[in-house]
Amino acid sequence: MTEREVLLTGIGGQGVQLAAQVLARAAVLEDRHVLLFGVYGGAMRGMNTDATVVVGDAPIQAPPLVSRAWSAIAMHDRYWSPVAPKVVDGALVVVNDATFAAPLDERFTVRRIPAGELAAAAGNELAASMVILGAYVGLTGVVGVDALLGGMRESVPAYRRQHLEVNERALRAGLDRVEPLAVPAWQREAASA
Amino acid sequence: MTTITSRGTVRIDTEACKGCELCITACPPRVLTMGSDLNRAGFHSPLLEPGCTGCAACLFVCPDFCFEVYRYDQPVVTEVAS
Amino acid sequence: MPTLDTSTEPSGARRVGDLTPDLLLTGEHHLCPGCGEPLALRCLLDTITDLEVTTQTIGVVGIGCYTAFTTSIDVDLVQALHGRAPSVATGIKRMRPDAVVFTLQGDGDMVNEGLQEVLHTAARGEAVTCVLLNNGVFGETGGHMTATTVLGQRTKNTIDGREAEYHGYPILIGDLISRLEGASYVARGSVHNAGAVARTKKMVRRALESQRRGDGFSFVEVLTMCPTGWFIPTGESPEYLHETLGAVHVMGELKVDGRVKTTDELHTENVARQREVEARLAAGGLDG
Amino acid sequence: MTTIAVRGAERRLMEGSEAIALASIAAGCRFFAGYPMTPFTEVLEHFARYLPEVGGTCINAESELEAVGMAWGALATGARAATGSTGQGLSLMQESFAEITLAELPLVIFNLARGQGDYFQATRGGGHGDYRHLVLAPVDITEAVELTQLAFHLADRWRNPVLVYGDYLTAHVEESVSVDPIDFGPVPDKDWAVDGATTGTGHAKLLSPLGLAKFGAEPIGIEAHLRRIVAKQHEIERTEARAETGYLDDAETVVVAFGSPARFVRSVVRDLREAGERVGFVRPITLWPFPADAVAAAAGARTVAVFELSAGQLIDDVRLAVLGRAPVVGIGGISTDGSGFGVGRLLDVETIRDRVLAVHRGGADAALPPLPDNERTLW
């Protein structure tokens, strides 16, 4: 039984909760078991927004507040400090380069992605979290590309349908930016890579 | 001697009566009076004198459901001392 | 003056009025002498019979002296908490929209403890009929002030009469409800004399008919005598009701088909009504 | 086949609130009334969205008092009906809970609580008189789907209210679950339900908390009515206790916890077992009836530790079950976040591990490690 945890952090408006939703729904589409807990009390006012996603091949045993995470996504450095101690040594940490200025501990496997630029090139700089998520999925293979796009379509509410294409381009931009399966989530994918 | 016509009459369940006297004041022809006998619960109950119209006012105001009201097919005439 | 035999059924006569309402399993009860509540109850039960809705009627009762009738009323009943009957009726009506649903509450129950329940139920326009037995006192506890006690009225805890400065003002609940959009029919009757009882029965009928048409919320307030709680002789209580409660809680149909009447309109109607009743009584009956 | 069955049957991501609403509907619930309050609010939202699809009714009541009254009325007609709130809102409903229990109506109540301090409220009842509610405490969303359906079954089976006790995490964590209807077996006919059909027949019904009977029927009498309910509740106590246990056989330290925090405790105990520590756990699934036998089985341990997010309420029941055969020590405590809605600093795997280990190594008198300095301000 394998469970892969990812902690997401950022500030309100960066799309952290959307990225978590997309990832969780994508995993369900691949028939994985998923736990998602989003925390966004003051998010609308530029405060912290965090989420925990756990993906597994059996019903999730991990509690919804994870203390040892396999990986992390950081859209901003402002609320990173309480998250960092929960991320295990060697873990993959994907950050948004432009808004994560703080130095990162050398015990992590860090990938800095110029998500804002790539998102702008994809058609909307607000889609940065989709770029980061694309990169994370490319590096880990925690879900496949089809599921990732499916999860995104399921997560976007009907009144934001106009963003579907931009989101897809942003996800693909992230995927294309990284070395595929550099930090594989599952043994099988690692073997076939 | 004089005569009084009753167009109606009532049957009274005197044992159910609690002696509240609402029927006495409610009766338009004023043919109900309080009797002096006590029922088993210790209450006085009303008596009917000739002249009932069968209007049912007593039934409408009786909280203890003591009255059953009748209308005569032919008015009944009672002779009383004048 | 001779007295007549009233112990047996007369011959050569037809019965025009029963002893006990059809929907009472027994007429025997333990409410005080001169109580107005059984009269109001009779209006309600006889109307259910008259409208031929017996096998589809459900009642919800609050807590008051009238609660003693729950075991003898031959109607499917739910006993609610003090003040809470309108919500219980709401749940029943939503699950059984074809049922005729009524509540029975006193003024302490409805206007003190559960005021917001009846107001919200009216505002929601629930198709239920709420019946208020309003005597201006907590009869069951022994005659204490309620939210409808009128100024000057003597109760156990307003022993020199209710004073606005000290006890505040009474709530005219019928008037309040009539202003709510969801209320379709609102009336205030009384049982202080035979004419008033007949009129109240008509109000109950119109309320239940309104419910059956699905017009919305319907409400009948009935002023009832409580000689025990008012500390006056039973024979004087009808007049006391008329002069005291009746002077403030003005009787009449406060709202019909969604139109609210003015107090002047009610007074005019009341005078006309009184003349009509007197004429009908003189002509021989109220039931025709 | 209803729309809802299709909705729920496919495993998908949903928050606990949605799972509870869908599981209720799968169990046949057709009426819900509630008043919004964090973290319960979304339960009401989901009922409002889904109940009309199956011909049911959800009322956004004007207060908790009215919500429970409406549910009372719906129950009286024989419908499966529920209400809910947060512990604070349930406080307002207690008078009705007491009377509904004495009227023997099968109410289902959801408490999506602001922590575990409502344990006494749930298991002792905040209302008047002699009564108990069955109380089910799901550990996660999957179990919430099962226990929600079980709640409706048990309520009908015993004609007694059943309370489902969850918290912020139960309400708002999303998990991939499916809502499959569960058949728990037959329940008694609701021949007591009012529909108006017996009105005027001489056999009208009366649903009264006082055990009153209509004139002419055999009177029950208030005392006999209350005794019958007590006897019923003793039978519930004897037959309905449920618990999950782990590693009790040779455990030197046993941790007792319920609800969402038990998921953390279970995880800690499993980790410690893998590290070779002889620890075990008991998780009461029913808080009433309390699974005293399962907890008593822990009395062979050197120490029984109770982890709960309150000043110490569950611990009373644990002590009653252990009956002095082992020391019982509380390793939880008050724990909330800055908003008062969440679960606070204590609900952390590392923190719990430290506390379990402190007791495991040092026994009941061991000093607990101080709380970490990482208070969460918002959820």
PDB file of C-alpha atoms in Angstrom, chain B residues 1-4 77-82, chain C residues 2:
ATOM      1  CA  MET B   1    -104.256  31.664  33.579  1.00  0.00           C
ATOM      2  CA  THR B   2    -102.201  32.540  30.598  1.00  0.00           C
ATOM      3  CA  THR B   3    -100.397  30.446  27.988  1.00  0.00           C
ATOM      4  CA  ILE B   4     -96.762  30.313  26.926  1.00  0.00           C
ATOM      5  CA  VAL B  77     -98.505  25.444  24.692  1.00  0.00           C
ATOM      6  CA  THR B  78     -98.191  25.509  28.465  1.00  0.00           C
ATOM      7  CA  GLU B  79    -100.772  27.088  30.729  1.00  0.00           C
ATOM      8  CA  VAL B  80     -99.338  29.067  33.601  1.00  0.00           C
ATOM      9  CA  ALA B  81    -100.767  31.191  36.369  1.00  0.00           C
ATOM     10  CA  SER B  82    -100.741  34.810  35.316  1.00  0.00           C
TER      11      SER B  82
ATOM     12  CA  PRO C   2     -93.279  25.788  36.200  1.00  0.00           C
TER      13      PRO C   2
END
